[in-house]
Coordinates of C-alpha atoms in Angstrom, one line a residue:
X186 CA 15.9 -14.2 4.1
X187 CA 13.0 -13.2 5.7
X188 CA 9.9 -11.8 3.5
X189 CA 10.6 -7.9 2.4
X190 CA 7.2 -6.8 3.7
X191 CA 9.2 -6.8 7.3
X192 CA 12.8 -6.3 6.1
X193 CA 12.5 -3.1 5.3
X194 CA 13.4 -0.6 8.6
X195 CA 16.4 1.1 6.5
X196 CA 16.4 4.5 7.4
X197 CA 16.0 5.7 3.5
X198 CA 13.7 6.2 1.1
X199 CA 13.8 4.2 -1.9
X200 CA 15.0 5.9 -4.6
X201 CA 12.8 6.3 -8.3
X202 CA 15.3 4.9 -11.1
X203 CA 14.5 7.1 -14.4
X204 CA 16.8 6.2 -17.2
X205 CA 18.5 8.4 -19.1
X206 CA 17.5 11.9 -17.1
X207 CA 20.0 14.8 -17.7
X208 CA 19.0 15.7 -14.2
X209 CA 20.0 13.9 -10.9
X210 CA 16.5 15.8 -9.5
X211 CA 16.3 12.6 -7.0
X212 CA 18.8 13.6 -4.5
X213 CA 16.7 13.5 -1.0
X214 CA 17.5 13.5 2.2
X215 CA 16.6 10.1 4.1
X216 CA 13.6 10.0 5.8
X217 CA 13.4 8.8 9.3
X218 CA 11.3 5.8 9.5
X219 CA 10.1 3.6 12.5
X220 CA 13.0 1.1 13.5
X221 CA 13.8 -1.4 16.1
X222 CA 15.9 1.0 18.0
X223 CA 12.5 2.7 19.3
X224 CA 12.1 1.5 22.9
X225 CA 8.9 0.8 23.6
X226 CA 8.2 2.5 27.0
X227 CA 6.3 5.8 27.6
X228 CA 4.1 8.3 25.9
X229 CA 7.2 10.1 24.1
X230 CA 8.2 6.7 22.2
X231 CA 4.4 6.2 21.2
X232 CA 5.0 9.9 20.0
X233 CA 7.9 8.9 18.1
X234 CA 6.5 5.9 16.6
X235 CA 3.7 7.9 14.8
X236 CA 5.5 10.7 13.4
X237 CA 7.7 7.6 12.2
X238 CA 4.7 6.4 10.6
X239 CA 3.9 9.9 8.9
X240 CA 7.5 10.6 8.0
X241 CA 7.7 7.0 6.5
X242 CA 4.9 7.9 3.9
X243 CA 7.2 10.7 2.0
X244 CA 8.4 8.3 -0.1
X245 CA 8.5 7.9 -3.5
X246 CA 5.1 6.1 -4.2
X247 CA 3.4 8.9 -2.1
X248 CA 5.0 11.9 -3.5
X249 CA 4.8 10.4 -7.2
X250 CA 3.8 6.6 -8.1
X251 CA -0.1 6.7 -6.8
X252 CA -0.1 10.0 -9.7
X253 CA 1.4 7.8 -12.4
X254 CA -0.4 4.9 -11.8
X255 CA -3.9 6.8 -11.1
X256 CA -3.6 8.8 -14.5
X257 CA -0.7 7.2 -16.8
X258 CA -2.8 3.7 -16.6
X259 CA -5.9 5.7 -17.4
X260 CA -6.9 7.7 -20.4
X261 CA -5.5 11.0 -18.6
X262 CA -1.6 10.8 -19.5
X263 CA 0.8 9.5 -21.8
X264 CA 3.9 8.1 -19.8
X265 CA 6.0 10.7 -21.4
X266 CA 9.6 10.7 -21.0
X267 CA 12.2 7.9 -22.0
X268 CA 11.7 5.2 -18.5
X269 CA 10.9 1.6 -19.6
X270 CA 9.2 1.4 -15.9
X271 CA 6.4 3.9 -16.6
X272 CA 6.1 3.1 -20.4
X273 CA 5.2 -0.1 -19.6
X274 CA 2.2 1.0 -17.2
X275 CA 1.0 2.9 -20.1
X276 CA 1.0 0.6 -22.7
X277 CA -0.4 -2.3 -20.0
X278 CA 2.7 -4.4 -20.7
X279 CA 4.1 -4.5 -17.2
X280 CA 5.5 -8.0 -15.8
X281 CA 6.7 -8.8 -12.4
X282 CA 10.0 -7.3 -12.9
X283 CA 8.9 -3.6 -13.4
X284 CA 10.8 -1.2 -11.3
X285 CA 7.2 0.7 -10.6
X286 CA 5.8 -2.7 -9.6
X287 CA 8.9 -3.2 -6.8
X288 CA 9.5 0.2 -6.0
X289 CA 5.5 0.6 -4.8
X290 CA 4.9 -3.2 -3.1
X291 CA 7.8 -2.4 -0.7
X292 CA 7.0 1.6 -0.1
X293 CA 3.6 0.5 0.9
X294 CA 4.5 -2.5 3.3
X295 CA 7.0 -0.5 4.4
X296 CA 4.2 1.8 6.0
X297 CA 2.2 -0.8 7.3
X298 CA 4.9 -2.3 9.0
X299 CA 5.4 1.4 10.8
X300 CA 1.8 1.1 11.3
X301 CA 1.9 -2.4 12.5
X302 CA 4.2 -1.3 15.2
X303 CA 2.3 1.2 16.8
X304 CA -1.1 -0.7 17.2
X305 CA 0.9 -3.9 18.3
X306 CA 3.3 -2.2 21.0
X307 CA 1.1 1.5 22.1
X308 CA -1.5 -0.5 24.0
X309 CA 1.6 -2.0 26.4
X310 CA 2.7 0.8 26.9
X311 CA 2.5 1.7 30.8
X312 CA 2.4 5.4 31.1
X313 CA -0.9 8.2 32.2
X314 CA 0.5 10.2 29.5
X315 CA -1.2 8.1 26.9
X316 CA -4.6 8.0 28.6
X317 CA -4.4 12.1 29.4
X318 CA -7.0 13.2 26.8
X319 CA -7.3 10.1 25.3
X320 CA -4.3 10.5 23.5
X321 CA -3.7 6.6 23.6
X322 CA -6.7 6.3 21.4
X323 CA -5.9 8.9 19.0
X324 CA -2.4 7.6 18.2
X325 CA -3.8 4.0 17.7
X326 CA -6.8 5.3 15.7
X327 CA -4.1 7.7 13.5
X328 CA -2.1 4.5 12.5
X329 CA -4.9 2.3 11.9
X330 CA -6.5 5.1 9.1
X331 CA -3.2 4.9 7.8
X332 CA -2.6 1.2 7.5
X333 CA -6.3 1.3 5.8
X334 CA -5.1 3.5 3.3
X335 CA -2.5 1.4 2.3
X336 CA -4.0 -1.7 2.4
X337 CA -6.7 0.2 0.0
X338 CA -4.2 1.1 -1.9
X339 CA -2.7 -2.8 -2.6
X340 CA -6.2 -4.0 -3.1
X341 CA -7.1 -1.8 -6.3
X342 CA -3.5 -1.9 -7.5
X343 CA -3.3 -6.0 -7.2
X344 CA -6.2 -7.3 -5.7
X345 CA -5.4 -10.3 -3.1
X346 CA -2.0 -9.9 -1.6
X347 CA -0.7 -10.7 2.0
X348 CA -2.7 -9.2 5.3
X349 CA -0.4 -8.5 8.1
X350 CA -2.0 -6.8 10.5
X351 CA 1.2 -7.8 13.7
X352 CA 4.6 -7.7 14.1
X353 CA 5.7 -10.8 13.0
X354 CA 7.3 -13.0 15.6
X355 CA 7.8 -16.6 14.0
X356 CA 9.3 -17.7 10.8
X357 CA 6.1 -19.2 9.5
X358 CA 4.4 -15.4 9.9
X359 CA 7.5 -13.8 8.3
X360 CA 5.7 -15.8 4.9
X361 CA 2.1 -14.9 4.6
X362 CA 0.2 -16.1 2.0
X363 CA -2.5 -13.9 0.2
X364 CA -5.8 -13.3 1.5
X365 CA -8.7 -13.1 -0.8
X366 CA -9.6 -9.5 -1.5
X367 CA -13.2 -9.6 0.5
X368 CA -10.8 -10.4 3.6
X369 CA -8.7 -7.6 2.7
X370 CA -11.7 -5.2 2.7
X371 CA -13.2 -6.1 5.6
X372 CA -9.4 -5.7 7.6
X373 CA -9.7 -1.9 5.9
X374 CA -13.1 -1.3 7.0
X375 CA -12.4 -2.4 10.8
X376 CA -9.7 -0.1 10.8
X377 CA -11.4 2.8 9.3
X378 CA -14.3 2.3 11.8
X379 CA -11.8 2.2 14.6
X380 CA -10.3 5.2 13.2
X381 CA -13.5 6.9 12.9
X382 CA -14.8 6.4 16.2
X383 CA -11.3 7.5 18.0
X384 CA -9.3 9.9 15.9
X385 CA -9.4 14.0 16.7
X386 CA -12.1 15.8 14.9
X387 CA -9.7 18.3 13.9
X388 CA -5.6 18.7 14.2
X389 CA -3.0 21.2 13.4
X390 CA -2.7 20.8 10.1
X391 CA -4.2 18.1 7.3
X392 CA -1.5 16.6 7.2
X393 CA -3.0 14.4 10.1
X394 CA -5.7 11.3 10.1
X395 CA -8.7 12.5 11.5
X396 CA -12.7 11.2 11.7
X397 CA -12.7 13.4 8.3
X398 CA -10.3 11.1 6.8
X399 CA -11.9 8.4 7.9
X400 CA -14.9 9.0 6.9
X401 CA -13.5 9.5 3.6
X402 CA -12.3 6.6 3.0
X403 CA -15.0 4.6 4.1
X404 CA -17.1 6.5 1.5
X405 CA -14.7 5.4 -1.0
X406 CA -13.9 2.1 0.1
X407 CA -17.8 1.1 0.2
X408 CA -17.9 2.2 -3.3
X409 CA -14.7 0.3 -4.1
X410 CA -15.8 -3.0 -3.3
X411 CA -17.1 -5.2 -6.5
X412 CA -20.8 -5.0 -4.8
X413 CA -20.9 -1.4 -3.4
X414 CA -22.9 -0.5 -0.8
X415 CA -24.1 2.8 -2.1
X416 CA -26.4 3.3 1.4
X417 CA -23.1 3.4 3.1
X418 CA -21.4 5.5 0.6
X419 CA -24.5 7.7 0.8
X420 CA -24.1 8.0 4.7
X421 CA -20.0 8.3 4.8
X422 CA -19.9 10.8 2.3
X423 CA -22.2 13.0 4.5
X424 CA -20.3 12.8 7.5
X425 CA -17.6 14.2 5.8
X426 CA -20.0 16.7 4.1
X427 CA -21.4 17.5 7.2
X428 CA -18.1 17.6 9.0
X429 CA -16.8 21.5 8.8
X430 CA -15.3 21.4 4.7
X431 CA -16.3 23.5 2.4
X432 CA -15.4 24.2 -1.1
X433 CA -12.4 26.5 -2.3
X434 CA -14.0 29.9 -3.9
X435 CA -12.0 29.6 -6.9
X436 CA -10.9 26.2 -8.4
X437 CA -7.2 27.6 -9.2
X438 CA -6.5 28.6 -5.6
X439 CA -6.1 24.6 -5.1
X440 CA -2.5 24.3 -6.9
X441 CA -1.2 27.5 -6.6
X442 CA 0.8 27.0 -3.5
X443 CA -0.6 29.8 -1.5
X444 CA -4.0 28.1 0.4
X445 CA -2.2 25.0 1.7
X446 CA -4.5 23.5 4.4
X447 CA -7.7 25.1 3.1
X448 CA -11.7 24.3 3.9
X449 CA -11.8 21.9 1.1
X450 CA -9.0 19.9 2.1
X451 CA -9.7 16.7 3.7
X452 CA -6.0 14.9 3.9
X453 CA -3.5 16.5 2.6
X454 CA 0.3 16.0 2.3
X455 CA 2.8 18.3 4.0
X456 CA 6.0 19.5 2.2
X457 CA 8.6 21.4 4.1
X458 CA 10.9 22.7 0.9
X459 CA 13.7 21.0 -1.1
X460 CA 16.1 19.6 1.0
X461 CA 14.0 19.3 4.1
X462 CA 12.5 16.1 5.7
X463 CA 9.9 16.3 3.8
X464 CA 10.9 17.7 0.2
X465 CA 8.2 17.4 -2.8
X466 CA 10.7 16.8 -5.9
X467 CA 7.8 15.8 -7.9
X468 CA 7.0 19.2 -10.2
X469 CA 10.7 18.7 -11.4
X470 CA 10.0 15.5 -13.6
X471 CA 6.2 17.4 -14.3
X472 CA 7.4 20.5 -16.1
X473 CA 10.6 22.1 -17.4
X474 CA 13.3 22.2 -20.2
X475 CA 16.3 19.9 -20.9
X476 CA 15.0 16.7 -21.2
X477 CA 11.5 15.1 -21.8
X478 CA 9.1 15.5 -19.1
X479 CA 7.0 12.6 -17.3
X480 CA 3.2 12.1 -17.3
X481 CA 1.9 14.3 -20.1
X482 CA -1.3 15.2 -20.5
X483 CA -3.0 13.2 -23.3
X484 CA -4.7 14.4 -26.2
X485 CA -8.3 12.7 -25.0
X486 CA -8.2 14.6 -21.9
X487 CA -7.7 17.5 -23.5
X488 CA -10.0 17.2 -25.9
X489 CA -12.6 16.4 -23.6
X490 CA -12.0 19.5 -21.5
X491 CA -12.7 21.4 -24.6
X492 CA -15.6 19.6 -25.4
X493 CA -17.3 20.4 -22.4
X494 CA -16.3 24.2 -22.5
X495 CA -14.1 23.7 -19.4
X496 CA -11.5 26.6 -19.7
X497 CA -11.0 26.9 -15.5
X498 CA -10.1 23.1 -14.9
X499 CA -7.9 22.3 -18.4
X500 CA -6.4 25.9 -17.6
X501 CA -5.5 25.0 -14.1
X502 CA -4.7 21.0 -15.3
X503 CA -3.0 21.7 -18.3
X504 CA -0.3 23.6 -19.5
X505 CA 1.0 24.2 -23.1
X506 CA 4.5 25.3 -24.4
X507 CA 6.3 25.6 -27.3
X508 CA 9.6 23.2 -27.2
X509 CA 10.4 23.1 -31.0
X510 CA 14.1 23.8 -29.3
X511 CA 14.0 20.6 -27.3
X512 CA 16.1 17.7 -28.7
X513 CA 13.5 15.5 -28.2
X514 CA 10.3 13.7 -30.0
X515 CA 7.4 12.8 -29.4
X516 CA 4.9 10.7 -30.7
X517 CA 1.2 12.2 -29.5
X518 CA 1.9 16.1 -30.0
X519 CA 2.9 18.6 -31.9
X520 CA 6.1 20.2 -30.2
X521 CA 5.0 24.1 -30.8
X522 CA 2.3 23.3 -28.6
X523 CA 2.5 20.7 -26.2
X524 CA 1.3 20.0 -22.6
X525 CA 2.3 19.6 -19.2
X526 CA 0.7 19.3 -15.9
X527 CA -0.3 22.1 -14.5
X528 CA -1.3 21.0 -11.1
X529 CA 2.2 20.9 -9.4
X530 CA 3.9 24.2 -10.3
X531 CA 6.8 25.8 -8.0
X532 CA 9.3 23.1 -7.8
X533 CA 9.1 21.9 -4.2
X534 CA 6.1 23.7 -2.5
X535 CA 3.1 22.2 -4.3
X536 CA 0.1 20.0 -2.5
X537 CA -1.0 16.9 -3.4
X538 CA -4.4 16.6 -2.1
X539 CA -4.7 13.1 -1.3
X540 CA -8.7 13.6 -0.7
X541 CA -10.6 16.5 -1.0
X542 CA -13.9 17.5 -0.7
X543 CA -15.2 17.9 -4.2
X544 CA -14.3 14.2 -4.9
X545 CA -16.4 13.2 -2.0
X546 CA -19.3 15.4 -3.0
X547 CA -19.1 14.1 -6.0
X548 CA -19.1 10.3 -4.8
X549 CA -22.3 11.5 -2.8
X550 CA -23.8 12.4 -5.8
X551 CA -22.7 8.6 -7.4
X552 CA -24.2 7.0 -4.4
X553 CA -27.6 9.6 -4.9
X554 CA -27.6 8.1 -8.3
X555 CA -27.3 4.6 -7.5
X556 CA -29.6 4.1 -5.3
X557 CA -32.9 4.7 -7.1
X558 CA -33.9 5.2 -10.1
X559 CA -35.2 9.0 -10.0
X560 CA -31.8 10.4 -7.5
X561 CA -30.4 11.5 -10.7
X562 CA -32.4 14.5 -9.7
X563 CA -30.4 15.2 -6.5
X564 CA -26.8 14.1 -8.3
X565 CA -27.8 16.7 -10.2
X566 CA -28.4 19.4 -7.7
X567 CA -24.7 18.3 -6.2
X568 CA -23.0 18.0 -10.1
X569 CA -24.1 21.5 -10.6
X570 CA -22.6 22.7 -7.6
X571 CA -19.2 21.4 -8.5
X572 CA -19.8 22.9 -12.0
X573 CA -20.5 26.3 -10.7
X574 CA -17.7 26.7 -9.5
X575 CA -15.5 26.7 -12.5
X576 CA -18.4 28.9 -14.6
X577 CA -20.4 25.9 -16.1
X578 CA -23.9 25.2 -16.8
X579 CA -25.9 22.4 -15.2
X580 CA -26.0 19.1 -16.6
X581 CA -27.7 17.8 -19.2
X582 CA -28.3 14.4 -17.4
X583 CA -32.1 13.5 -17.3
X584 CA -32.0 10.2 -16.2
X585 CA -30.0 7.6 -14.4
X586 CA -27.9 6.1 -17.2
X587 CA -27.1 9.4 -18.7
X588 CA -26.3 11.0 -15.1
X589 CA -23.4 8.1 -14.3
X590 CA -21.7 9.1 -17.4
X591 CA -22.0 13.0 -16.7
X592 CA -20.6 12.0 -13.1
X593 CA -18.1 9.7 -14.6
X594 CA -17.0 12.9 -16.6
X595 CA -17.2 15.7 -13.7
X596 CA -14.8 13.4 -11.4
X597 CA -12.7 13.1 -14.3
X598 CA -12.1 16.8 -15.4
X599 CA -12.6 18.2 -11.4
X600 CA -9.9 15.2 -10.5
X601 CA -7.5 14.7 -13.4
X602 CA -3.9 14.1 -11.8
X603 CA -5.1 13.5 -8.7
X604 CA -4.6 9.7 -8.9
X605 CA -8.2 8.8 -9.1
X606 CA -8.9 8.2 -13.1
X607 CA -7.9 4.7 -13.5
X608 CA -9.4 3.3 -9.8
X609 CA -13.3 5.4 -11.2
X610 CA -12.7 3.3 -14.1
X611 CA -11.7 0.1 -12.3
X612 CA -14.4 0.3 -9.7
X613 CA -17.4 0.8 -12.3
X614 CA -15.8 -1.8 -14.7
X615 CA -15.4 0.8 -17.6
X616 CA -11.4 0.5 -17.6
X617 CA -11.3 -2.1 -20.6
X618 CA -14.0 -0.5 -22.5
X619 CA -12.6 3.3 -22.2
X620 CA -9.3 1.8 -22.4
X621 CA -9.4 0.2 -25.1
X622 CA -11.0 2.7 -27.6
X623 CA -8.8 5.2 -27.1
X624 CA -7.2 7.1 -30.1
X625 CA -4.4 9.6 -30.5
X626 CA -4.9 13.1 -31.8
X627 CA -5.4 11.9 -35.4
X628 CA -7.9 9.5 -34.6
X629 CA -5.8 6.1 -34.9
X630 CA -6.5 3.8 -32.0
X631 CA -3.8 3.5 -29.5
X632 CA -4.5 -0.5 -29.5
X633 CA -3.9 -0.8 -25.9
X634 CA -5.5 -4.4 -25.8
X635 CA -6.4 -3.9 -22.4
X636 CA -8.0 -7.2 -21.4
X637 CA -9.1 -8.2 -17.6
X638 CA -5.7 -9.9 -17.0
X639 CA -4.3 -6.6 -17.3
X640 CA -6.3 -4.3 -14.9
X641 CA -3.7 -5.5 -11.7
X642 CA 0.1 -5.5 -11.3
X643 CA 1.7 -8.9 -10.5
X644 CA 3.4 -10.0 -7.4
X645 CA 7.1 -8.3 -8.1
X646 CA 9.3 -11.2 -9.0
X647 CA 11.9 -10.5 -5.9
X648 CA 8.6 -10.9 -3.7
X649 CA 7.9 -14.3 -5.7
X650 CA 11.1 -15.4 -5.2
X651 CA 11.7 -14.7 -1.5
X652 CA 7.8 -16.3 -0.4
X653 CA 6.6 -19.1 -2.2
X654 CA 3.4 -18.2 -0.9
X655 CA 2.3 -15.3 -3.0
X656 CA 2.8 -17.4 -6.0

């Protein structure tokens, strides 16, 4: 059988096993994704093959995992509920046979094979259409942005896996082996620079990859890397800056469903309601009664919300109910008073903002930092900014070391279930250390035992087994 990376072109989604739910909140329609039925001849099948590509990505890892594994592996969330899967990915105890593990690998390759189609068939394809307003160029430049992403995505999740970058068209190319992670970066960065250079400055909804996203990514990427290049951070993040966003008013509007598509919104997935191509079921497993909910808030977080006087953010983050009447337990909190995401509210309509602009602002201000010894001073200008908004004073950072921890704070309290805890942590090589001294509300340490074997998934064992060379 030939590697999964390629043999998945089912028309479905792959479903999210949760054990013991009294609530089948997983029945989706299929989504449409790029197949070998797709003739490759004119502008309209180049057409089809993109939206394939975007269609493809509203799947389970996009609508839910890259949450769980930015913030449950982090020091944001507990795993909450009762799935072996999840638990596991908080208690850093997963193994190659973890559903998460599987379920993410193949929703990912999934998209770069979509991806992979488009940039090795759209240039063949004979037809003015394409060329009319460079539209050729934008299409190729969309699905390279994406296949960054996900490559991006597989790098800080398990660090050197396979690069396939073409349709496969041998046996020997159906069984790549890994590349090393500085090859995987430099694939991403080609493709973000293409994407950068050729993508629409603007489109008809953010749904769509444009130079913005790009530039984005770059920003992040550059920072990514285990040497960043802060100048290029520096210079990314104001080309986004630069490029036309501009920060929500009020911090709430973000997640309350009504400014989808706002000025501070850089990519941003598009939901359609439940039961439509593109249904977000993700606030059901967030919030309600019945059973116990996933991904709960945990008492650090909250704790440092309050610590820092943040009432906007942990209001708009956090939740609290009373569910002494649930027929559940729990082991972190109290049950008269106990928290749920607050990000993701009406069932179905909520945005997951897969990059906005505070996050890059704030990475600007990282970069500022970074790169000499007396920047602090403009971080600080930007950090303040950020903390306006949500009725804060200004930092009391005064010099470089104690300005990376005030920034390593702000993107955790402005960002928290946004998927970006656990990668900050990863890329400043903090995870172990923060990690490992967390405590529960009483004070006991939580003994995670985090050690550097640890901070990546393994290969999933049906992966191992079909490729010998991922071992």
């Amino acid at each position: 059988m030939k590697l999964k990376i390629y043999s998945l072109i089912a028309a479905s989604t792959i479903t999210l096993a949760l054990s013991s739910c009294k609530k089948d909140f997983l029945d989706q329609t299929p989504i449409t994704q790029v197949g070998p039925d797709v003739a490759f001849a004119d502008a309209a099948a180049a057409e089809k093959l993109i939206q394939g590509a975007y269609d493809g990505m509203y799947n389970d890892y996009h609508i839910w995992d890259y949450m769980t594994n930015g913030d449950v592996r982090s020091d944001n969330a507990y795993a909450g509920g009762d799935n072996p899967a999840n638990i596991q990915l908080d208690l850093f105890t997963v193994n190659s046979t973890n559903g998460n593990v599987t379920r993410d690998w193949n929703s990912l390759y999934s998209d770069i094979k979509n991806c992979n189609l488009i940039l090795t068939n759209v240039p063949n394809i004979q037809d003015a259409k394409l060329d009319a307003g460079d539209r050729r160029k934008q299409i190729l430049a969309e699905a390279s942005i994406l296949r960054a992403y996900m490559y991006f995505n597989l790098v800080r999740t398990w660090g050197s896996v396979p690069l396939v970058v073409k349709v496969p068209t041998n046996d020997s190319e159906f069984y790549p082996s890994k590349a090393s992670v500085d090859a995987i970066y430099a694939q991403i960065i080609t493709d973000l620079e293409y994407g950068a250079a050729n993508a629409r400055s603007s489109a008809p909804n953010k749904g769509i990859m444009t130079k913005g996203v790009a530039n984005a990514l770059l920003a992040k990427v550059y920072a990514s890397k285990a040497t960043p290049d802060w100048a290029k951070v520096s210079t990314y993040c104001d080309a986004v800056i630069n490029g036309g966003y501009s920060l929500i008013s009020n911090y709430d509007f973000l997640w309350d469903s009504n400014h989808k598509n706002n000025s501070e919104a850089i990519w941003e997935m598009q939901y359609d309601g439940y039961g439509g191509l593109h249904g977000n079921w993700m606030p059901s497993v967030l919030v309600g009664t019945g059973w116990k909910r996933f991904n709960t808030p945990s008492n650090d977080l909250a704790k440092a919300f309050d610590n820092e006087g943040d009432a906007v953010r942990k209001a708009s983050s956090i939740k609290f109910n009373n569910v002494v009447s649930e027929g559940w337990s729990d082991s972190y909190w109290s049950k008269t008073s106990y928290p749920y995401i607050n990000k993701y509210r009406a069932d179905d309509k909520s945005d997951n903002y897969i990059l906005r602009l505070a996050d890059i602002m704030l990475l600007k201000a990282e970069a500022l930092n970074e790169l000499s010894a007396g920047g602090w001073s403009s971080a600080a200008t930007i950090i303040n900014t950020i903390r306006g908004r949500v009725k804060l004073g200004i930092t009391s950072a005064t010099d470089q070391a104690s300005m990376r921890l005030a920034i390593e704070k702000e993107r955790r309290l402005e960002l928290a279930f946004e998927g970006q805890r656990w990668f900050d942590l990863l890329r400043t090589n903090r995870a172990m250390a923060v990690m490992n001294a967390q405590t529960d509300g009483a004070g006991a340490n939580l003994n995670y035992n985090v050690t550097a074997g640890k901070l990546y998934f393994p290969i999933p064992q049906d992966e191992l087994d079909k490729n010998p060379n991922v071992r």
